[in-house]
Amino acid sequence: MNIMAMELTRAAAAVAALGSSSAQFSTLTDAQVLAARGPIADLLRLSNTAAALLAGTIAHRSRPELGQSGLAARHGFSTPTLMVQDATGLSRMEAGRLLAVGVLMNET
């Protein structure tokens, strides 16, 4: 398992242990609430990183020179942004930003 996968697993387990309802969260002590901020922030950061990496891969596999054989086109999307938007539920602008970050990550 790679480092990112291990960190995601750790953060997800820590967040899951907090509970899954407002009733469960309301029973947390102040110290537990304060401590929960770290794992939740980690999970968000790591999830966003994975989403950007995936968006960059979608962009690469949907390059204009691939035409209709590109990933997005083969699955009925006119652009990779629309494919990312559909997959994530983000707005078109947010999906475009995620795609741009993913492309930059792939280039570095």
Tab-separated table of N, CA and C in Angstrom:
chain	number	residue	atom	x	y	z
A	1	MET	N	0.852	-1.175	0.000
A	1	MET	CA	0.000	0.000	0.000
A	1	MET	C	0.898	1.238	0.000
A	2	ASN	N	0.577	2.240	-0.837
A	2	ASN	CA	1.404	3.432	-0.890
A	2	ASN	C	1.093	4.371	0.276
A	3	ILE	N	1.921	5.377	0.444
A	3	ILE	CA	1.789	6.284	1.585
A	3	ILE	C	0.453	7.012	1.575
A	4	MET	N	0.052	7.500	0.399
A	4	MET	CA	-1.218	8.223	0.343
A	4	MET	C	-2.386	7.311	0.717
A	5	ALA	N	-2.366	6.083	0.252
A	5	ALA	CA	-3.430	5.138	0.579
A	5	ALA	C	-3.455	4.859	2.079
A	6	MET	N	-2.288	4.732	2.679
A	6	MET	CA	-2.233	4.486	4.122
A	6	MET	C	-2.759	5.693	4.888
A	7	GLU	N	-2.376	6.905	4.446
A	7	GLU	CA	-2.862	8.113	5.113
A	7	GLU	C	-4.373	8.254	4.957
A	8	LEU	N	-4.886	7.953	3.764
A	8	LEU	CA	-6.337	8.001	3.537
A	8	LEU	C	-7.063	7.009	4.436
A	9	THR	N	-6.530	5.814	4.534
A	9	THR	CA	-7.138	4.781	5.367
A	9	THR	C	-7.157	5.212	6.826
A	10	ARG	N	-6.038	5.755	7.283
A	10	ARG	CA	-5.948	6.220	8.674
A	10	ARG	C	-6.936	7.344	8.933
A	11	ALA	N	-6.962	8.340	8.048
A	11	ALA	CA	-7.852	9.481	8.241
A	11	ALA	C	-9.319	9.053	8.167
A	12	ALA	N	-9.648	8.189	7.215
A	12	ALA	CA	-11.030	7.723	7.075
A	12	ALA	C	-11.472	6.947	8.317
A	13	ALA	N	-10.591	6.119	8.843
A	13	ALA	CA	-10.936	5.355	10.052
A	13	ALA	C	-11.153	6.290	11.238
A	14	ALA	N	-10.302	7.305	11.374
A	14	ALA	CA	-10.440	8.259	12.481
A	14	ALA	C	-11.744	9.044	12.364
A	15	VAL	N	-12.095	9.441	11.147
A	15	VAL	CA	-13.341	10.182	10.940
A	15	VAL	C	-14.542	9.263	11.168
A	16	ALA	N	-14.472	8.052	10.671
A	16	ALA	CA	-15.575	7.105	10.853
A	16	ALA	C	-15.820	6.817	12.331
A	17	ALA	N	-14.758	6.801	13.112
A	17	ALA	CA	-14.894	6.512	14.535
A	17	ALA	C	-15.640	7.624	15.286
A	18	LEU	N	-15.732	8.788	14.682
A	18	LEU	CA	-16.432	9.901	15.327
A	18	LEU	C	-17.942	9.688	15.348
A	19	GLY	N	-18.444	8.918	14.412
A	19	GLY	CA	-19.872	8.671	14.315
A	19	GLY	C	-20.379	9.037	12.942
A	20	SER	N	-21.662	8.837	12.756
A	20	SER	CA	-22.243	9.098	11.433
A	20	SER	C	-23.557	9.859	11.516
A	21	SER	N	-23.811	10.478	12.655
A	21	SER	CA	-25.049	11.248	12.797
A	21	SER	C	-24.800	12.438	13.712
A	22	SER	N	-25.677	13.414	13.610
A	22	SER	CA	-25.535	14.581	14.486
A	22	SER	C	-25.693	14.170	15.953
A	23	ALA	N	-26.512	13.147	16.211
A	23	ALA	CA	-26.682	12.671	17.592
A	23	ALA	C	-25.369	12.124	18.141
A	24	GLN	N	-24.637	11.374	17.305
A	24	GLN	CA	-23.357	10.834	17.752
A	24	GLN	C	-22.326	11.941	17.931
A	25	PHE	N	-22.281	12.894	17.017
A	25	PHE	CA	-21.330	13.996	17.138
A	25	PHE	C	-21.630	14.856	18.359
A	26	SER	N	-22.895	14.985	18.709
A	26	SER	CA	-23.253	15.824	19.857
A	26	SER	C	-22.781	15.227	21.178
A	27	THR	N	-22.449	13.934	21.183
A	27	THR	CA	-21.968	13.313	22.424
A	27	THR	C	-20.458	13.456	22.601
A	28	LEU	N	-19.767	13.980	21.594
A	28	LEU	CA	-18.316	14.149	21.704
A	28	LEU	C	-17.996	15.213	22.742
A	29	THR	N	-16.931	14.996	23.475
A	29	THR	CA	-16.467	16.007	24.411
A	29	THR	C	-15.819	17.151	23.633
A	30	ASP	N	-15.605	18.261	24.305
A	30	ASP	CA	-14.933	19.385	23.657
A	30	ASP	C	-13.556	18.967	23.143
A	31	ALA	N	-12.849	18.188	23.925
A	31	ALA	CA	-11.512	17.732	23.521
A	31	ALA	C	-11.598	16.864	22.268
A	32	GLN	N	-12.606	16.005	22.193
A	32	GLN	CA	-12.780	15.156	21.017
A	32	GLN	C	-13.149	15.982	19.785
A	33	VAL	N	-13.967	17.002	19.969
A	33	VAL	CA	-14.331	17.887	18.861
A	33	VAL	C	-13.086	18.583	18.336
A	34	LEU	N	-12.276	19.109	19.239
A	34	LEU	CA	-11.049	19.790	18.817
A	34	LEU	C	-10.083	18.826	18.137
A	35	ALA	N	-9.970	17.619	18.665
A	35	ALA	CA	-9.064	16.621	18.080
A	35	ALA	C	-9.559	16.139	16.720
A	36	ALA	N	-10.859	16.175	16.491
A	36	ALA	CA	-11.435	15.687	15.234
A	36	ALA	C	-11.091	16.579	14.050
A	37	ARG	N	-10.730	17.810	14.315
A	37	ARG	CA	-10.430	18.733	13.212
A	37	ARG	C	-9.280	18.231	12.354
A	38	GLY	N	-8.262	17.662	12.972
A	38	GLY	CA	-7.092	17.185	12.222
A	38	GLY	C	-7.419	16.069	11.250
A	39	PRO	N	-8.010	14.971	11.721
A	39	PRO	CA	-8.339	13.878	10.795
A	39	PRO	C	-9.319	14.287	9.696
A	40	ILE	N	-10.278	15.161	10.026
A	40	ILE	CA	-11.223	15.605	9.002
A	40	ILE	C	-10.503	16.443	7.954
A	41	ALA	N	-9.633	17.340	8.383
A	41	ALA	CA	-8.850	18.150	7.436
A	41	ALA	C	-7.953	17.263	6.582
A	42	ASP	N	-7.335	16.267	7.205
A	42	ASP	CA	-6.476	15.331	6.458
A	42	ASP	C	-7.282	14.586	5.399
A	43	LEU	N	-8.462	14.108	5.788
A	43	LEU	CA	-9.295	13.352	4.855
A	43	LEU	C	-9.725	14.232	3.673
A	44	LEU	N	-10.108	15.456	3.959
A	44	LEU	CA	-10.483	16.374	2.880
A	44	LEU	C	-9.307	16.646	1.949
A	45	ARG	N	-8.143	16.919	2.525
A	45	ARG	CA	-6.957	17.222	1.722
A	45	ARG	C	-6.567	16.031	0.860
A	46	LEU	N	-6.535	14.861	1.444
A	46	LEU	CA	-6.147	13.665	0.703
A	46	LEU	C	-7.183	13.300	-0.368
A	47	SER	N	-8.456	13.457	-0.052
A	47	SER	CA	-9.503	13.185	-1.040
A	47	SER	C	-9.416	14.158	-2.203
A	48	ASN	N	-9.162	15.422	-1.898
A	48	ASN	CA	-9.016	16.416	-2.959
A	48	ASN	C	-7.792	16.131	-3.822
A	49	THR	N	-6.724	15.667	-3.205
A	49	THR	CA	-5.524	15.309	-3.968
A	49	THR	C	-5.829	14.152	-4.915
A	50	ALA	N	-6.501	13.130	-4.401
A	50	ALA	CA	-6.861	11.988	-5.251
A	50	ALA	C	-7.788	12.421	-6.381
A	51	ALA	N	-8.740	13.308	-6.089
A	51	ALA	CA	-9.664	13.788	-7.117
A	51	ALA	C	-8.916	14.565	-8.195
A	52	ALA	N	-7.942	15.371	-7.803
A	52	ALA	CA	-7.156	16.128	-8.782
A	52	ALA	C	-6.307	15.195	-9.633
A	53	LEU	N	-5.714	14.197	-9.022
A	53	LEU	CA	-4.925	13.234	-9.787
A	53	LEU	C	-5.800	12.504	-10.808
A	54	LEU	N	-6.990	12.122	-10.403
A	54	LEU	CA	-7.907	11.449	-11.321
A	54	LEU	C	-8.345	12.393	-12.439
A	55	ALA	N	-8.643	13.641	-12.092
A	55	ALA	CA	-9.050	14.618	-13.106
A	55	ALA	C	-7.927	14.836	-14.116
A	56	GLY	N	-6.689	14.890	-13.643
A	56	GLY	CA	-5.555	15.038	-14.554
A	56	GLY	C	-5.415	13.851	-15.489
A	57	THR	N	-5.691	12.672	-14.976
A	57	THR	CA	-5.646	11.462	-15.806
A	57	THR	C	-6.755	11.491	-16.852
A	58	ILE	N	-7.948	11.934	-16.438
A	58	ILE	CA	-9.049	12.063	-17.392
A	58	ILE	C	-8.669	13.054	-18.489
A	59	ALA	N	-8.080	14.182	-18.097
A	59	ALA	CA	-7.667	15.189	-19.086
A	59	ALA	C	-6.654	14.605	-20.064
A	60	HIS	N	-5.669	13.888	-19.541
A	60	HIS	CA	-4.634	13.309	-20.405
A	60	HIS	C	-5.228	12.297	-21.383
A	61	ARG	N	-6.135	11.486	-20.900
A	61	ARG	CA	-6.734	10.458	-21.755
A	61	ARG	C	-7.833	10.999	-22.672
A	62	SER	N	-8.106	12.301	-22.518
A	62	SER	CA	-9.124	12.950	-23.342
A	62	SER	C	-8.525	14.092	-24.164
A	63	ARG	N	-7.228	14.040	-24.391
A	63	ARG	CA	-6.539	15.098	-25.135
A	63	ARG	C	-7.222	15.333	-26.481
A	64	PRO	N	-7.245	16.595	-26.911
A	64	PRO	CA	-7.901	16.920	-28.198
A	64	PRO	C	-7.391	16.080	-29.365
A	65	GLU	N	-6.100	15.779	-29.395
A	65	GLU	CA	-5.565	15.009	-30.524
A	65	GLU	C	-6.107	13.583	-30.589
A	66	LEU	N	-6.721	13.119	-29.503
A	66	LEU	CA	-7.324	11.775	-29.509
A	66	LEU	C	-8.715	11.778	-30.137
A	67	GLY	N	-9.277	12.974	-30.289
A	67	GLY	CA	-10.594	13.085	-30.924
A	67	GLY	C	-11.638	12.238	-30.234
A	68	GLN	N	-12.429	11.539	-31.031
A	68	GLN	CA	-13.521	10.725	-30.505
A	68	GLN	C	-13.049	9.451	-29.801
A	69	SER	N	-11.757	9.150	-29.900
A	69	SER	CA	-11.245	7.975	-29.199
A	69	SER	C	-10.766	8.327	-27.784
A	70	GLY	N	-10.841	9.610	-27.422
A	70	GLY	CA	-10.467	10.023	-26.070
A	70	GLY	C	-11.471	9.513	-25.040
A	71	LEU	N	-11.036	9.410	-23.817
A	71	LEU	CA	-11.855	8.836	-22.741
A	71	LEU	C	-13.193	9.559	-22.584
A	72	ALA	N	-13.162	10.883	-22.460
A	72	ALA	CA	-14.413	11.625	-22.254
A	72	ALA	C	-15.357	11.431	-23.427
A	73	ALA	N	-14.841	11.561	-24.632
A	73	ALA	CA	-15.682	11.425	-25.834
A	73	ALA	C	-16.291	10.032	-25.934
A	74	ARG	N	-15.497	9.012	-25.634
A	74	ARG	CA	-16.016	7.637	-25.707
A	74	ARG	C	-17.156	7.393	-24.732
A	75	HIS	N	-17.213	8.221	-23.682
A	75	HIS	CA	-18.256	8.035	-22.678
A	75	HIS	C	-19.339	9.107	-22.759
A	76	GLY	N	-19.373	9.788	-23.904
A	76	GLY	CA	-20.473	10.700	-24.168
A	76	GLY	C	-20.311	12.120	-23.669
A	77	PHE	N	-19.119	12.502	-23.282
A	77	PHE	CA	-18.879	13.856	-22.793
A	77	PHE	C	-18.108	14.645	-23.842
A	78	SER	N	-18.539	15.879	-24.071
A	78	SER	CA	-17.870	16.696	-25.086
A	78	SER	C	-16.540	17.244	-24.596
A	79	THR	N	-16.357	17.298	-23.280
A	79	THR	CA	-15.082	17.772	-22.716
A	79	THR	C	-14.747	16.965	-21.466
A	80	PRO	N	-13.470	16.913	-21.113
A	80	PRO	CA	-13.101	16.251	-19.854
A	80	PRO	C	-13.701	16.967	-18.647
A	81	THR	N	-13.873	18.278	-18.736
A	81	THR	CA	-14.471	19.031	-17.630
A	81	THR	C	-15.873	18.519	-17.327
A	82	LEU	N	-16.646	18.271	-18.370
A	82	LEU	CA	-18.000	17.759	-18.156
A	82	LEU	C	-17.990	16.363	-17.557
A	83	MET	N	-17.008	15.566	-17.923
A	83	MET	CA	-16.890	14.221	-17.346
A	83	MET	C	-16.558	14.321	-15.857
A	84	VAL	N	-15.625	15.204	-15.500
A	84	VAL	CA	-15.263	15.395	-14.092
A	84	VAL	C	-16.454	15.961	-13.321
A	85	GLN	N	-17.155	16.909	-13.924
A	85	GLN	CA	-18.330	17.491	-13.284
A	85	GLN	C	-19.373	16.422	-12.985
A	86	ASP	N	-19.618	15.560	-13.948
A	86	ASP	CA	-20.590	14.490	-13.775
A	86	ASP	C	-20.165	13.532	-12.661
A	87	ALA	N	-18.891	13.224	-12.616
A	87	ALA	CA	-18.391	12.253	-11.630
A	87	ALA	C	-18.380	12.807	-10.215
A	88	THR	N	-18.143	14.119	-10.083
A	88	THR	CA	-17.946	14.692	-8.752
A	88	THR	C	-19.132	15.458	-8.210
A	89	GLY	N	-20.016	15.906	-9.107
A	89	GLY	CA	-21.121	16.752	-8.659
A	89	GLY	C	-20.710	18.198	-8.447
A	90	LEU	N	-19.487	18.533	-8.828
A	90	LEU	CA	-19.012	19.906	-8.712
A	90	LEU	C	-19.654	20.770	-9.786
A	91	SER	N	-19.606	22.084	-9.583
A	91	SER	CA	-20.049	22.984	-10.636
A	91	SER	C	-19.063	22.876	-11.796
A	92	ARG	N	-19.473	23.387	-12.937
A	92	ARG	CA	-18.577	23.331	-14.103
A	92	ARG	C	-17.280	24.089	-13.831
A	93	MET	N	-17.383	25.234	-13.153
A	93	MET	CA	-16.202	26.029	-12.838
A	93	MET	C	-15.272	25.276	-11.875
A	94	GLU	N	-15.852	24.671	-10.843
A	94	GLU	CA	-15.047	23.908	-9.882
A	94	GLU	C	-14.400	22.698	-10.541
A	95	ALA	N	-15.140	22.017	-11.417
A	95	ALA	CA	-14.587	20.866	-12.135
A	95	ALA	C	-13.427	21.314	-13.025
A	96	GLY	N	-13.572	22.467	-13.655
A	96	GLY	CA	-12.494	23.004	-14.485
A	96	GLY	C	-11.255	23.316	-13.673
A	97	ARG	N	-11.444	23.862	-12.490
A	97	ARG	CA	-10.302	24.148	-11.603
A	97	ARG	C	-9.623	22.853	-11.176
A	98	LEU	N	-10.434	21.863	-10.803
A	98	LEU	CA	-9.876	20.575	-10.397
A	98	LEU	C	-9.083	19.960	-11.543
A	99	LEU	N	-9.611	20.057	-12.731
A	99	LEU	CA	-8.927	19.544	-13.920
A	99	LEU	C	-7.607	20.265	-14.134
A	100	ALA	N	-7.604	21.582	-13.988
A	100	ALA	CA	-6.375	22.359	-14.171
A	100	ALA	C	-5.317	21.966	-13.141
A	101	VAL	N	-5.737	21.775	-11.911
A	101	VAL	CA	-4.798	21.336	-10.877
A	101	VAL	C	-4.270	19.957	-11.200
A	102	GLY	N	-5.141	19.062	-11.625
A	102	GLY	CA	-4.722	17.704	-11.973
A	102	GLY	C	-3.741	17.691	-13.132
A	103	VAL	N	-3.972	18.522	-14.125
A	103	VAL	CA	-3.046	18.602	-15.257
A	103	VAL	C	-1.689	19.090	-14.773
A	104	LEU	N	-1.678	20.113	-13.926
A	104	LEU	CA	-0.399	20.602	-13.381
A	104	LEU	C	0.304	19.531	-12.568
A	105	MET	N	-0.446	18.784	-11.787
A	105	MET	CA	0.151	17.707	-10.976
A	105	MET	C	0.766	16.646	-11.883
A	106	ASN	N	0.099	16.321	-12.975
A	106	ASN	CA	0.623	15.325	-13.903
A	106	ASN	C	1.884	15.801	-14.606
A	107	GLU	N	2.005	17.121	-14.772
A	107	GLU	CA	3.166	17.670	-15.478
A	107	GLU	C	4.387	17.795	-14.582
A	108	THR	N	4.196	17.699	-13.271
A	108	THR	CA	5.340	17.864	-12.361
A	108	THR	C	5.819	16.551	-11.820
